[in-house]
Amino acid sequence: MPQTASPSQPPLTRWGSFWRYAGCLAIAGLVWPTYLDARDNNTGAVFVIDVVMGLASFAVLFLRRRQPVTIGVVTGLMAGFSPLAAGPATLAAVSVATSRRWRPVIVVGLAQWLGAEMLLYYQPVDDGLPGWISSAINLVVISACMGWGMFIGSRRELLWTLRERAERAEAEQELRAGKARGDERSRIAREMHDLLAHRISQVSMHAGALAFRDDLTAEQMRSSAGVIQEQANLALTDLRAVLGVLRDPETGELLDKPQPTYTDILDLVEEARAGGMQVEYDAILADGEPVPDQIGRTLFRIVQEGLTNARKHAPGTTVFVHVSGSLQDGVTLLMRNPLGFGPKPETPRSGLGLIGLAERAELVGGRLEHGRDGSMFVLHTWIPWAP
């Protein structure tokens, strides 16, 4: 998240600096002539001290953000000798008050009031008011300046807090949007892998047979070519389905095409057998209850990926697929096939299949394990009946 300035001291623009110094000049222009008229001599040491300290007070204002309390005290005391310094002293006092910390406010306020009293003592103005009333007026004016500064500080802090909240909310929204995009990409990747890997592996297997086997009859070659054409067409159809139904072109909402269920596993097995694989399949589900769609879809994808892996890495072997379960025990899927022997088609490996299957199983509260068991490769999955 980007860093923001402190609420008590936001960065100053050129315009902000200009009107602050213009305000100091305006205050000095109102106060200084009054004292000039009250003096008997404006050419002596008093006048020189007045001008020098007044100009010095304007110069030290550049340091008020680095040393606000020090500059507030110094300009306040300078104003006790130079009415020209009244403007810088006012700005320094207001600047300190924006911090809304009582100790600096009290220290600077006392210094400002002391300077005003010194000015009344050394350069009195014949305004016809008793001294105590003039002192009270000084106290009221200084208190008003401090109060105005504290109001400015409070408003700055409110705006700074609102800005910080808005930036934090925007950053969190970006994180949520990024996560949503990542989840969607992962979902698309899984869907693409599940749909296309099965088709492409069959194309690769039959194409490899045509390339390396010289003993095929014309009928066998035509059959393999037909399977390649059919699977390629199905792969293109599946690809168009994935790309076409992920989002509604009008609403932009995610859509789902009809998803496979548990009953489609048998069709998947028959399709693999028709493609030349040897698959032994049996299913024993107690209670006669229909398998929930989400569970059936997960089982279908796992069987599909298991058959694809067996076709790629262990061609010519027999794949055993066993499904069992009940409402109480959940559903268990066991796939076994001998470790590969014979020619293997050179198909690229994505490395995402088994990882994606494990994620699918975890999403429905299940687990997936795979590995070697002697001379067999075993894929074992358990999924609760109601995730």
XYZ file of C-alpha atoms in Angstrom:
387
model
C 0.000 0.000 0.000
C 1.419 3.418 -0.840
C 2.644 5.516 2.055
C 0.804 8.738 2.850
C 1.987 11.865 4.611
C 1.285 12.514 8.263
C -2.182 14.029 8.803
C -0.679 16.939 10.793
C 1.766 17.938 8.053
C 0.551 17.157 4.538
C 2.888 18.091 1.676
C 2.681 21.760 0.686
C 2.119 22.918 -2.865
C 3.531 26.161 -4.234
C 0.102 27.725 -3.984
C -0.228 26.603 -0.375
C 3.109 28.175 0.540
C 2.210 31.362 -1.342
C -1.051 32.076 0.446
C 0.494 31.296 3.848
C 3.254 33.856 3.339
C 0.747 36.261 1.825
C -1.325 35.933 4.999
C 1.743 36.676 7.116
C 2.421 39.810 5.073
C -1.214 40.886 5.437
C -1.128 40.534 9.233
C 2.198 42.356 9.412
C 0.751 45.073 7.180
C -2.143 45.583 9.589
C -0.117 45.578 12.812
C 3.133 47.325 11.870
C 1.703 50.727 10.787
C -0.127 51.048 14.102
C 3.125 50.839 16.038
C 4.973 53.029 13.558
C 2.450 55.806 14.105
C 2.735 55.442 17.894
C 6.526 55.875 17.906
C 8.203 59.198 18.361
C 11.237 58.223 16.297
C 11.316 55.667 13.465
C 14.930 56.220 12.510
C 16.733 55.012 15.617
C 17.795 51.628 16.989
C 14.210 50.594 17.732
C 13.274 50.858 14.068
C 16.385 48.946 12.969
C 15.699 46.167 15.473
C 12.096 46.075 14.321
C 12.982 45.629 10.651
C 15.831 43.153 11.239
C 13.813 40.915 13.556
C 10.780 41.150 11.300
C 12.725 39.981 8.258
C 14.463 37.299 10.330
C 11.086 35.977 11.482
C 10.004 35.546 7.861
C 13.279 33.744 7.099
C 13.027 31.218 9.936
C 9.515 30.216 8.830
C 11.167 27.895 6.307
C 12.233 25.738 9.261
C 8.850 25.586 10.991
C 8.079 22.064 9.737
C 11.370 20.672 10.951
C 11.359 22.437 14.340
C 7.769 23.629 14.846
C 7.951 24.251 18.603
C 11.302 26.028 18.433
C 10.193 28.275 15.577
C 6.895 28.950 17.339
C 8.689 30.092 20.496
C 11.342 32.110 18.615
C 8.886 33.975 16.380
C 6.616 34.653 19.360
C 9.490 36.262 21.281
C 10.628 38.141 18.153
C 7.161 39.657 17.952
C 7.849 41.169 21.390
C 10.484 43.425 19.792
C 9.122 43.720 16.250
C 5.444 44.120 15.336
C 6.547 43.202 11.817
C 7.031 39.645 13.152
C 3.355 39.360 14.145
C 2.487 37.635 10.872
C 5.173 34.907 11.055
C 4.415 34.398 14.761
C 0.741 33.809 13.956
C 1.534 31.272 11.221
C 4.030 29.443 13.467
C 1.485 29.260 16.305
C -1.264 27.907 14.050
C 1.183 25.396 12.554
C 2.111 24.027 15.999
C -1.551 23.803 17.017
C -2.370 21.558 14.039
C -0.514 18.742 15.821
C -3.168 18.892 18.607
C -0.603 17.973 21.254
C -1.249 19.924 24.404
C 2.300 20.376 25.681
C 3.672 22.037 22.507
C 0.476 24.073 22.171
C 0.761 25.401 25.741
C 4.499 26.151 25.448
C 4.147 28.027 22.161
C 0.962 29.761 23.319
C 2.708 31.098 26.428
C 5.680 32.269 24.341
C 3.331 34.044 21.939
C 1.424 35.714 24.780
C 4.679 36.729 26.479
C 5.891 38.312 23.230
C 2.642 40.243 22.866
C 2.966 41.514 26.441
C 6.586 42.551 25.834
C 5.480 44.520 22.789
C 2.815 46.312 24.848
C 5.407 47.149 27.484
C 8.273 48.335 25.266
C 6.194 49.881 22.489
C 2.875 50.904 24.040
C 0.039 52.085 21.805
C -2.217 54.871 23.040
C -5.561 53.182 22.353
C -7.238 54.345 25.531
C -7.661 50.812 26.918
C -6.461 49.703 30.359
C -3.463 47.413 30.329
C -5.340 44.421 31.643
C -7.907 44.674 28.820
C -5.103 44.773 26.236
C -3.554 41.692 27.875
C -6.919 39.930 27.802
C -7.340 40.797 24.117
C -3.893 39.324 23.403
C -4.859 36.167 25.263
C -8.127 35.855 23.332
C -6.438 36.407 19.958
C -3.688 33.866 20.686
C -6.232 31.336 21.974
C -8.296 31.843 18.824
C -5.222 31.197 16.664
C -4.460 28.033 18.604
C -8.068 26.888 18.365
C -8.106 27.509 14.622
C -4.917 25.488 14.250
C -6.389 22.582 16.226
C -9.502 22.683 14.031
C -7.322 22.511 10.914
C -5.398 19.578 12.400
C -8.612 17.741 13.238
C -9.946 18.223 9.724
C -6.655 17.083 8.206
C -6.672 13.943 10.315
C -10.244 13.165 9.263
C -9.411 13.583 5.574
C -6.211 11.584 5.985
C -8.116 8.765 7.706
C -10.758 8.682 4.981
C -8.071 8.672 2.281
C -6.174 5.878 4.016
C -9.343 3.807 4.319
C -10.127 4.364 0.649
C -6.599 3.322 -0.373
C -6.770 0.259 1.856
C -10.162 -0.702 0.442
C -8.842 -0.234 -3.096
C -5.786 -2.374 -2.359
C -7.957 -5.097 -0.821
C -10.262 -4.949 -3.828
C -7.270 -5.383 -6.140
C -6.124 -8.377 -4.100
C -9.594 -9.931 -4.264
C -9.784 -9.274 -7.989
C -6.335 -10.784 -8.509
C -7.284 -13.861 -6.500
C -10.513 -14.195 -8.467
C -8.585 -13.985 -11.735
C -6.106 -16.571 -10.477
C -8.904 -18.909 -9.389
C -10.597 -18.501 -12.741
C -7.367 -19.227 -14.615
C -6.854 -22.338 -12.496
C -10.411 -23.455 -13.186
C -9.963 -22.919 -16.909
C -6.636 -24.767 -16.853
C -8.183 -27.750 -15.049
C -11.123 -27.807 -17.404
C -8.900 -27.599 -20.479
C -6.648 -30.334 -19.153
C -9.509 -32.634 -18.214
C -11.239 -32.233 -21.552
C -8.308 -32.239 -23.952
C -5.696 -34.517 -22.389
C -7.946 -37.557 -22.776
C -8.609 -36.822 -26.457
C -5.067 -35.874 -27.398
C -3.594 -38.957 -25.726
C -5.766 -41.183 -27.930
C -4.704 -39.235 -31.009
C -1.063 -39.634 -29.995
C -1.411 -43.363 -29.354
C -3.016 -44.154 -32.712
C -0.702 -41.808 -34.594
C 2.254 -43.547 -32.967
C 0.907 -46.914 -34.057
C 0.620 -45.709 -37.652
C 4.171 -44.352 -37.548
C 5.965 -47.372 -36.062
C 3.954 -50.436 -37.049
C 4.497 -51.811 -40.543
C 2.328 -54.896 -40.071
C -1.019 -53.081 -39.990
C -3.562 -54.034 -42.592
C -5.326 -51.442 -44.674
C -8.461 -51.911 -42.577
C -6.513 -51.358 -39.336
C -4.874 -48.255 -40.761
C -8.248 -46.865 -41.828
C -9.639 -47.646 -38.369
C -6.766 -45.874 -36.606
C -7.029 -42.902 -38.945
C -10.755 -42.753 -38.236
C -10.121 -42.760 -34.489
C -7.572 -39.955 -34.899
C -10.014 -37.897 -36.923
C -12.871 -38.537 -34.488
C -10.818 -37.682 -31.394
C -9.366 -34.571 -33.028
C -12.866 -33.372 -33.915
C -14.068 -34.093 -30.383
C -11.074 -32.214 -28.970
C -11.916 -29.181 -31.104
C -15.545 -29.404 -30.014
C -14.535 -29.574 -26.360
C -12.150 -26.654 -26.817
C -14.865 -24.507 -28.393
C -17.211 -25.488 -25.575
C -14.736 -24.400 -22.913
C -13.915 -21.101 -24.616
C -17.491 -20.373 -25.568
C -19.334 -21.025 -22.341
C -16.950 -19.695 -19.719
C -18.651 -16.289 -19.885
C -21.986 -15.008 -21.040
C -21.265 -12.331 -23.691
C -24.069 -10.093 -22.361
C -23.859 -10.414 -18.591
C -20.204 -11.445 -18.265
C -21.186 -14.073 -15.677
C -19.526 -17.461 -15.558
C -21.525 -20.230 -17.132
C -21.178 -23.981 -17.070
C -21.892 -26.399 -19.843
C -23.587 -29.705 -18.968
C -21.082 -31.496 -16.755
C -20.432 -35.244 -16.633
C -21.956 -37.286 -13.830
C -21.305 -40.650 -12.240
C -23.367 -42.462 -14.871
C -21.065 -41.130 -17.603
C -18.099 -43.097 -16.242
C -19.296 -46.252 -18.016
C -19.435 -44.355 -21.335
C -15.901 -43.140 -20.676
C -14.726 -46.712 -20.111
C -16.456 -47.916 -23.272
C -14.850 -45.102 -25.237
C -11.418 -46.138 -23.923
C -12.084 -49.752 -24.858
C -13.152 -48.700 -28.333
C -9.849 -46.861 -28.640
C -7.897 -50.062 -27.969
C -7.383 -49.928 -24.207
C -7.992 -52.904 -21.939
C -10.139 -51.740 -19.036
C -11.721 -53.858 -16.294
C -14.477 -51.857 -14.614
C -16.798 -52.709 -11.746
C -18.866 -50.562 -9.402
C -20.528 -51.581 -6.142
C -22.542 -48.849 -4.458
C -24.755 -49.789 -1.523
C -28.098 -48.254 -0.543
C -29.172 -47.663 -4.138
C -28.864 -43.895 -3.679
C -27.879 -41.782 -6.687
C -24.398 -40.328 -6.447
C -24.506 -36.522 -5.980
C -23.613 -34.609 -9.134
C -20.552 -32.951 -7.618
C -19.171 -36.286 -6.422
C -19.967 -37.947 -9.739
C -18.264 -35.169 -11.670
C -15.139 -35.473 -9.527
C -15.048 -39.262 -9.949
C -15.486 -38.897 -13.708
C -12.538 -36.498 -13.982
C -10.315 -38.744 -11.876
C -11.145 -41.836 -13.957
C -10.611 -39.806 -17.122
C -7.181 -38.634 -15.992
C -6.251 -42.113 -14.755
C -7.068 -43.656 -18.133
C -5.158 -40.882 -19.892
C -2.064 -41.463 -17.752
C -2.238 -45.227 -18.285
C -2.519 -44.713 -22.029
C 0.504 -42.404 -22.067
C 2.804 -44.139 -19.601
C 1.725 -47.781 -19.687
C 0.319 -48.543 -23.142
C -0.770 -52.106 -23.733
C -1.505 -52.828 -20.069
C -4.837 -53.597 -18.437
C -6.339 -50.881 -16.254
C -8.496 -51.988 -13.318
C -11.138 -49.520 -12.152
C -13.123 -50.291 -9.004
C -15.726 -48.010 -7.415
C -17.392 -48.805 -4.099
C -19.121 -46.924 -1.327
C -22.205 -46.083 0.671
C -23.866 -43.130 2.369
C -21.991 -43.772 5.607
C -18.569 -44.753 4.228
C -18.321 -42.379 1.281
C -17.103 -43.351 -2.184
C -13.788 -45.084 -2.837
C -12.194 -45.192 -6.279
C -9.275 -47.539 -6.881
C -7.421 -47.567 -10.193
C -4.546 -49.973 -10.800
C -2.402 -50.801 -13.781
C 0.965 -52.540 -14.259
C 3.950 -50.287 -14.658
C 4.531 -49.438 -18.281
C 6.122 -51.734 -20.802
C 6.103 -51.673 -24.561
C 6.376 -48.614 -26.793
C 5.394 -45.301 -25.234
C 4.118 -42.440 -27.366
C 6.189 -39.291 -27.055
C 3.565 -36.965 -25.640
C 4.499 -33.856 -23.663
C 3.828 -33.872 -19.956
C 2.140 -30.935 -18.295
C 2.689 -32.100 -14.728
C -0.718 -30.728 -13.798
C -2.921 -33.812 -14.049
C -2.389 -35.475 -10.674
C -2.023 -32.111 -8.950
C -5.345 -31.011 -10.381
C -6.978 -34.289 -9.328
C -5.754 -33.880 -5.760
C -7.173 -30.346 -5.715
C -10.513 -31.594 -7.026
C -10.684 -34.258 -4.336
C -9.796 -31.768 -1.597
C -12.443 -29.326 -2.801
C -15.158 -31.882 -2.034
C -13.608 -32.913 1.280
C -11.826 -36.014 0.011
C -8.261 -37.114 -0.538
C -6.235 -38.641 -3.352
C -3.102 -40.752 -3.106
C -1.012 -42.255 -5.867
C 2.224 -44.171 -6.218
C 3.845 -47.519 -6.907
C 2.803 -50.699 -5.185
C 5.252 -53.346 -6.298
C 4.857 -53.703 -10.041
C 1.597 -51.757 -10.089
C 0.753 -48.080 -10.226
C -2.115 -47.314 -7.842
C -4.427 -44.314 -7.760
C -6.597 -44.304 -4.626
C -9.322 -41.749 -3.967
C -11.836 -41.361 -1.158
C -14.647 -38.814 -1.241
C -17.423 -38.327 1.333
C -20.892 -38.984 -0.019
C -22.115 -35.518 0.921
C -19.254 -32.972 0.755
